[in-house]
Amino acid sequence: MFKLTMFNRSKSKDVLKERLKVVISYDRAKISPGQMESLKAELRQVIMRFFPGTEQDIDVSIEHFEERNVRVVASVTTS
Amino acid sequence: MQAKVIVVTSGKGGVGKTTTTANVGAALAKLGEKVVVIDTDIGLRNLDVVMGLEGRVVFDLIDVFEGRCKLRQALIRDKRIDNLFLLAASQVRDKSALDESKMQITAKQLIEEEGFDRVIVDSPAGIESGFQTAASAAQGALVVVNPEASSVRDADRIIGLLEAREIYEIYIIINRLRPEMVQRGDMLEVNDVLEILGKELIGIIPEDEAILISTNVGNIASLGKAGKAGEAFQHVARRMRGEAVPYMALQASGGFLAGLRKLFGGGS
């Protein structure tokens, strides 16, 4: 992911931009990455109670959003 | 900008708050506004030396707050423009001498009694009492950001704190931009910073040796024959007054337009 080879080098500013979006999302939500992991684990358990067998299809993330807002998104894909 | 009292802030230190305060304040004065710049970095006074007025300080902001002099006695008139004034910070006290209600009263007096059009408050670094007092009288803010990791993160924190104080007229000044690094993809583009911070732009100041050289001799770049950064500060002042000044091209190689587009990012 952080490969910086002479050829096909990923731009360092793009790496920084993504890192900043993540860290600022946590800053704005006033939640630490550790607390976020706990939230994810608990959310997964709740979701799995209602959607058994979806463990692989649950995604919980924190997103940098418009108007200086942050949103926490939990998504479940069921077939 | 509608705001008459404007705080210049950044969170992080060393990004150019004092330089911005001096240059924007001087440029506004040159456009005819009666301007006072206030240094609130108590104990680490620097606006006086950046403006070349260090030899003229007799009374300071804390003397005013504590009643040792009249407000007018502490106003130091600039030696180049007679409608530009400095209110210096105390160098012998610390930030505990600051007081939000006194700051608000002083700002009000400057506008209502002394007839200033604009009060520009240079905030200390940090998010504690010094910053809070500097922001306490402000209706608007200029947030100075360098296009690098810690400055952008700290600017976001500061914007949150300004909004918590119900200051909503907040504009971004991107300072120390290095066009050649942006073009290489090694520095955040203007639009990257604005997208992350979610606020509007009012100035792009390129890295410019002329700023350091001016400051060395106590000159203010935006008052002289400018140079790129001085000119960019003049543009900030004009935009603050509602003029739609186009952003100047900062990149020579690859053509002016291509360079400008590149700085903003994408095809805007």
CSV table of C-alpha atoms in Angstrom, one decimal, chain B:
chain,number,residue,atom,x,y,z
B,1,MET,CA,-16.2,39.7,5.0
B,2,GLN,CA,-18.9,41.4,7.1
B,3,ALA,CA,-17.0,40.9,10.3
B,4,LYS,CA,-15.2,43.9,11.7
B,5,VAL,CA,-13.4,41.9,14.4
B,6,ILE,CA,-11.4,39.1,12.8
B,7,VAL,CA,-9.2,36.5,14.5
B,8,VAL,CA,-6.2,35.1,12.6
B,9,THR,CA,-5.6,31.6,13.9
B,10,SER,CA,-4.3,28.1,13.1
B,11,GLY,CA,-4.0,25.8,16.1
B,12,LYS,CA,-0.5,24.8,15.1
B,13,GLY,CA,2.4,27.3,15.7
B,14,GLY,CA,4.8,28.5,13.0
B,15,VAL,CA,2.4,28.4,10.1
B,16,GLY,CA,2.4,32.2,9.5
B,17,LYS,CA,-0.3,33.7,11.7
B,18,THR,CA,1.7,36.8,12.6
B,19,THR,CA,3.0,37.3,9.0
B,20,THR,CA,-0.6,37.0,7.8
B,21,THR,CA,-1.9,39.5,10.4
B,22,ALA,CA,0.7,42.1,9.5
B,23,ASN,CA,0.3,41.7,5.7
B,24,VAL,CA,-3.5,41.5,5.6
B,25,GLY,CA,-3.8,44.3,8.1
B,26,ALA,CA,-1.4,46.6,6.2
B,27,ALA,CA,-3.1,45.7,2.8
B,28,LEU,CA,-6.5,46.6,4.2
B,29,ALA,CA,-5.1,49.9,5.5
B,30,LYS,CA,-3.6,50.6,2.1
B,31,LEU,CA,-7.1,50.2,0.7
B,32,GLY,CA,-8.2,52.9,3.0
B,33,GLU,CA,-9.6,51.1,6.0
B,34,LYS,CA,-8.7,52.3,9.5
B,35,VAL,CA,-7.1,49.1,10.9
B,36,VAL,CA,-5.7,48.0,14.2
B,37,VAL,CA,-3.8,44.7,14.6
B,38,ILE,CA,-3.7,43.2,18.1
B,39,ASP,CA,-1.1,40.8,19.3
B,40,THR,CA,-2.6,38.4,21.9
B,41,ASP,CA,0.5,36.2,22.2
B,42,ILE,CA,1.2,37.4,25.7
B,43,GLY,CA,4.8,36.6,26.7
B,44,LEU,CA,5.8,35.8,23.2
B,45,ARG,CA,5.3,39.1,21.5
B,46,ASN,CA,6.2,39.2,17.9
B,47,LEU,CA,3.8,41.3,15.8
B,48,ASP,CA,5.8,44.4,16.8
B,49,VAL,CA,9.0,43.1,15.4
B,50,VAL,CA,7.4,41.7,12.2
B,51,MET,CA,6.0,45.1,11.5
B,52,GLY,CA,9.2,47.0,12.4
B,53,LEU,CA,7.5,48.8,15.2
B,54,GLU,CA,9.4,47.2,18.2
B,55,GLY,CA,11.1,50.5,19.1
B,56,ARG,CA,7.8,52.3,19.6
B,57,VAL,CA,6.1,50.0,22.2
B,58,VAL,CA,5.3,51.9,25.4
B,59,PHE,CA,2.1,50.5,26.6
B,60,ASP,CA,0.5,47.1,25.7
B,61,LEU,CA,-2.8,45.2,25.7
B,62,ILE,CA,-2.4,44.1,29.3
B,63,ASP,CA,-1.7,47.7,30.4
B,64,VAL,CA,-5.0,48.6,28.8
B,65,PHE,CA,-6.8,45.6,30.4
B,66,GLU,CA,-5.4,46.5,33.9
B,67,GLY,CA,-6.1,50.2,33.6
B,68,ARG,CA,-2.5,51.5,33.5
B,69,CYS,CA,-3.1,53.5,30.4
B,70,LYS,CA,-5.9,54.7,28.2
B,71,LEU,CA,-6.7,52.6,25.1
B,72,ARG,CA,-5.5,55.4,22.9
B,73,GLN,CA,-2.1,55.6,24.6
B,74,ALA,CA,-1.5,52.0,23.7
B,75,LEU,CA,-2.2,52.4,20.0
B,76,ILE,CA,1.0,52.5,18.1
B,77,ARG,CA,0.7,54.3,14.8
B,78,ASP,CA,2.5,52.6,11.9
B,79,LYS,CA,5.4,54.6,10.4
B,80,ARG,CA,4.4,54.0,6.8
B,81,ILE,CA,0.6,54.3,6.8
B,82,ASP,CA,-1.2,56.6,9.2
B,83,ASN,CA,-4.4,54.6,9.3
B,84,LEU,CA,-2.7,51.4,10.5
B,85,PHE,CA,-2.2,50.8,14.2
B,86,LEU,CA,-0.7,48.1,16.5
B,87,LEU,CA,-1.8,47.1,19.9
B,88,ALA,CA,1.2,45.1,21.2
B,89,ALA,CA,1.2,42.1,23.5
B,90,SER,CA,2.8,42.3,26.9
B,91,GLN,CA,6.2,40.6,26.9
B,92,VAL,CA,6.6,40.4,30.7
B,93,ARG,CA,3.3,38.7,31.6
B,94,ASP,CA,1.8,35.3,30.7
B,95,LYS,CA,-1.5,34.3,29.2
B,96,SER,CA,-3.3,34.3,32.6
B,97,ALA,CA,-3.4,38.1,32.2
B,98,LEU,CA,-5.9,37.7,29.3
B,99,ASP,CA,-9.5,38.2,30.0
B,100,GLU,CA,-12.4,37.5,27.6
B,101,SER,CA,-14.7,40.2,28.8
B,102,LYS,CA,-12.0,42.8,28.7
B,103,MET,CA,-11.1,41.7,25.2
B,104,GLN,CA,-14.7,42.1,24.1
B,105,ILE,CA,-14.9,45.6,25.7
B,106,THR,CA,-11.6,46.7,24.1
B,107,ALA,CA,-12.7,45.5,20.7
B,108,LYS,CA,-16.0,47.3,21.1
B,109,GLN,CA,-14.3,50.6,22.1
B,110,LEU,CA,-11.9,50.3,19.2
B,111,ILE,CA,-14.8,50.2,16.8
B,112,GLU,CA,-17.4,52.4,18.4
B,113,GLU,CA,-15.2,55.1,20.1
B,114,GLU,CA,-11.9,55.0,18.1
B,115,GLY,CA,-13.6,54.5,14.7
B,116,PHE,CA,-11.7,51.5,13.5
B,117,ASP,CA,-13.2,49.7,10.4
B,118,ARG,CA,-11.3,46.5,11.2
B,119,VAL,CA,-9.8,44.9,14.2
B,120,ILE,CA,-7.4,42.0,13.3
B,121,VAL,CA,-6.5,39.8,16.3
B,122,ASP,CA,-3.4,37.7,16.0
B,123,SER,CA,-4.0,34.6,18.1
B,124,PRO,CA,-1.4,32.6,19.9
B,125,ALA,CA,-0.9,28.9,18.8
B,126,GLY,CA,-2.8,26.3,20.7
B,127,ILE,CA,-6.4,25.8,21.7
B,128,GLU,CA,-6.3,27.0,25.3
B,129,SER,CA,-7.0,30.3,27.0
B,130,GLY,CA,-4.9,32.4,24.7
B,131,PHE,CA,-6.7,31.3,21.6
B,132,GLN,CA,-10.1,31.5,23.4
B,133,THR,CA,-9.5,35.1,24.4
B,134,ALA,CA,-8.3,36.1,21.0
B,135,ALA,CA,-11.4,34.6,19.5
B,136,SER,CA,-13.8,35.9,22.1
B,137,ALA,CA,-14.5,39.3,20.4
B,138,ALA,CA,-14.3,38.0,16.8
B,139,GLN,CA,-17.2,37.8,14.4
B,140,GLY,CA,-15.0,36.2,11.7
B,141,ALA,CA,-11.8,34.2,11.3
B,142,LEU,CA,-9.0,33.7,8.9
B,143,VAL,CA,-7.6,30.2,9.5
B,144,VAL,CA,-4.0,29.9,8.2
B,145,VAL,CA,-3.1,26.5,7.0
B,146,ASN,CA,0.1,25.0,5.6
B,147,PRO,CA,-0.5,22.2,3.2
B,148,GLU,CA,1.0,19.5,5.4
B,149,ALA,CA,-0.3,16.9,7.9
B,150,SER,CA,-0.2,18.5,11.3
B,151,SER,CA,-1.3,22.0,10.2
B,152,VAL,CA,-4.4,20.6,8.3
B,153,ARG,CA,-5.4,18.5,11.3
B,154,ASP,CA,-5.0,21.3,13.8
B,155,ALA,CA,-6.9,23.7,11.5
B,156,ASP,CA,-9.8,21.3,11.5
B,157,ARG,CA,-9.8,21.3,15.4
B,158,ILE,CA,-9.6,25.1,15.4
B,159,ILE,CA,-12.5,25.4,13.0
B,160,GLY,CA,-14.6,23.2,15.3
B,161,LEU,CA,-13.8,25.4,18.2
B,162,LEU,CA,-14.6,28.6,16.3
B,163,GLU,CA,-18.0,27.2,15.3
B,164,ALA,CA,-18.6,26.2,18.9
B,165,ARG,CA,-18.1,29.9,19.7
B,166,GLU,CA,-20.7,30.7,17.0
B,167,ILE,CA,-18.2,32.2,14.7
B,168,TYR,CA,-19.3,31.2,11.2
B,169,GLU,CA,-17.6,33.6,8.9
B,170,ILE,CA,-14.5,31.4,8.6
B,171,TYR,CA,-12.1,31.5,5.6
B,172,ILE,CA,-9.0,29.5,4.8
B,173,ILE,CA,-5.7,31.0,3.8
B,174,ILE,CA,-3.3,28.4,2.5
B,175,ASN,CA,0.2,29.6,3.3
B,176,ARG,CA,3.6,28.4,2.2
B,177,LEU,CA,2.4,26.6,-0.9
B,178,ARG,CA,5.2,25.2,-3.0
B,179,PRO,CA,3.9,24.9,-6.6
B,180,GLU,CA,6.7,22.6,-7.7
B,181,MET,CA,5.9,20.1,-4.9
B,182,VAL,CA,2.2,20.3,-5.7
B,183,GLN,CA,2.9,19.6,-9.4
B,184,ARG,CA,5.0,16.5,-8.4
B,185,GLY,CA,2.1,15.2,-6.3
B,186,ASP,CA,4.1,15.6,-3.1
B,187,MET,CA,2.1,18.4,-1.5
B,188,LEU,CA,-1.7,18.7,-1.0
B,189,GLU,CA,-3.5,20.7,-3.6
B,190,VAL,CA,-5.6,23.6,-2.7
B,191,ASN,CA,-8.8,21.7,-3.3
B,192,ASP,CA,-7.6,18.7,-1.2
B,193,VAL,CA,-7.3,21.1,1.8
B,194,LEU,CA,-10.6,22.7,1.2
B,195,GLU,CA,-12.4,19.3,0.7
B,196,ILE,CA,-10.9,18.0,4.0
B,197,LEU,CA,-11.7,21.2,6.0
B,198,GLY,CA,-15.1,22.0,4.4
B,199,LYS,CA,-14.6,25.7,4.4
B,200,GLU,CA,-14.1,28.4,1.7
B,201,LEU,CA,-10.9,29.8,0.5
B,202,ILE,CA,-9.8,33.4,0.6
B,203,GLY,CA,-6.1,33.2,-0.2
B,204,ILE,CA,-3.3,31.1,-1.5
B,205,ILE,CA,0.1,32.4,-0.4
B,206,PRO,CA,3.2,30.8,-2.1
B,207,GLU,CA,6.3,30.1,-0.2
B,208,ASP,CA,8.4,33.2,-0.9
B,209,GLU,CA,11.9,34.3,0.4
B,210,ALA,CA,10.8,37.9,0.0
B,211,ILE,CA,8.7,37.5,3.2
B,212,LEU,CA,11.7,36.5,5.3
B,213,ILE,CA,13.8,39.3,3.8
B,214,SER,CA,11.1,41.9,4.4
B,215,THR,CA,10.6,40.8,7.9
B,216,ASN,CA,14.4,40.9,8.5
B,217,VAL,CA,14.4,44.6,8.0
B,218,GLY,CA,11.0,45.4,9.5
B,219,ASN,CA,9.1,45.9,6.3
B,220,ILE,CA,5.7,44.5,5.4
B,221,ALA,CA,5.7,42.7,2.0
B,222,SER,CA,2.2,43.7,1.1
B,223,LEU,CA,3.1,47.4,1.5
B,224,GLY,CA,6.0,47.3,-0.9
B,225,LYS,CA,6.4,46.3,-4.5
B,226,ALA,CA,5.1,43.0,-3.2
B,227,GLY,CA,6.6,39.9,-4.8
B,228,LYS,CA,4.3,36.9,-5.2
B,229,ALA,CA,3.4,36.5,-1.5
B,230,GLY,CA,3.0,40.2,-0.8
B,231,GLU,CA,0.7,40.4,-3.9
B,232,ALA,CA,-1.3,37.3,-2.7
B,233,PHE,CA,-1.8,39.0,0.7
B,234,GLN,CA,-3.1,42.2,-1.1
B,235,HIS,CA,-5.5,39.9,-2.9
B,236,VAL,CA,-6.8,38.5,0.4
B,237,ALA,CA,-7.5,42.0,1.6
B,238,ARG,CA,-9.4,42.8,-1.6
B,239,ARG,CA,-11.4,39.6,-1.3
B,240,MET,CA,-12.3,40.5,2.3
B,241,ARG,CA,-13.8,43.7,1.0
B,242,GLY,CA,-16.0,41.7,-1.4
B,243,GLU,CA,-14.0,42.1,-4.6
B,244,ALA,CA,-13.8,38.9,-6.8
B,245,VAL,CA,-10.1,38.8,-7.4
B,246,PRO,CA,-9.0,35.9,-9.5
B,247,TYR,CA,-6.3,33.6,-8.1
B,248,MET,CA,-2.9,34.2,-9.6
B,249,ALA,CA,-1.0,31.7,-11.5
B,250,LEU,CA,1.8,30.4,-9.4
B,251,GLN,CA,3.5,27.9,-11.8
B,252,ALA,CA,5.6,29.0,-14.7
B,253,SER,CA,6.4,25.6,-16.2
B,254,GLY,CA,3.7,23.9,-18.2
B,255,GLY,CA,1.9,27.1,-18.9
B,256,PHE,CA,0.1,29.4,-16.5
B,257,LEU,CA,-3.4,27.9,-16.9
B,258,ALA,CA,-2.2,24.3,-16.6
B,259,GLY,CA,-0.2,25.3,-13.5
B,260,LEU,CA,-3.2,27.0,-11.9
B,261,ARG,CA,-5.5,24.1,-12.6
B,262,LYS,CA,-2.9,21.8,-11.2
B,263,LEU,CA,-2.7,23.7,-7.9
B,264,PHE,CA,-6.5,23.6,-7.4
B,265,GLY,CA,-6.6,20.0,-8.4
B,266,GLY,CA,-8.5,18.3,-11.2
B,267,GLY,CA,-10.1,20.2,-14.0
B,268,SER,CA,-11.7,23.1,-12.1
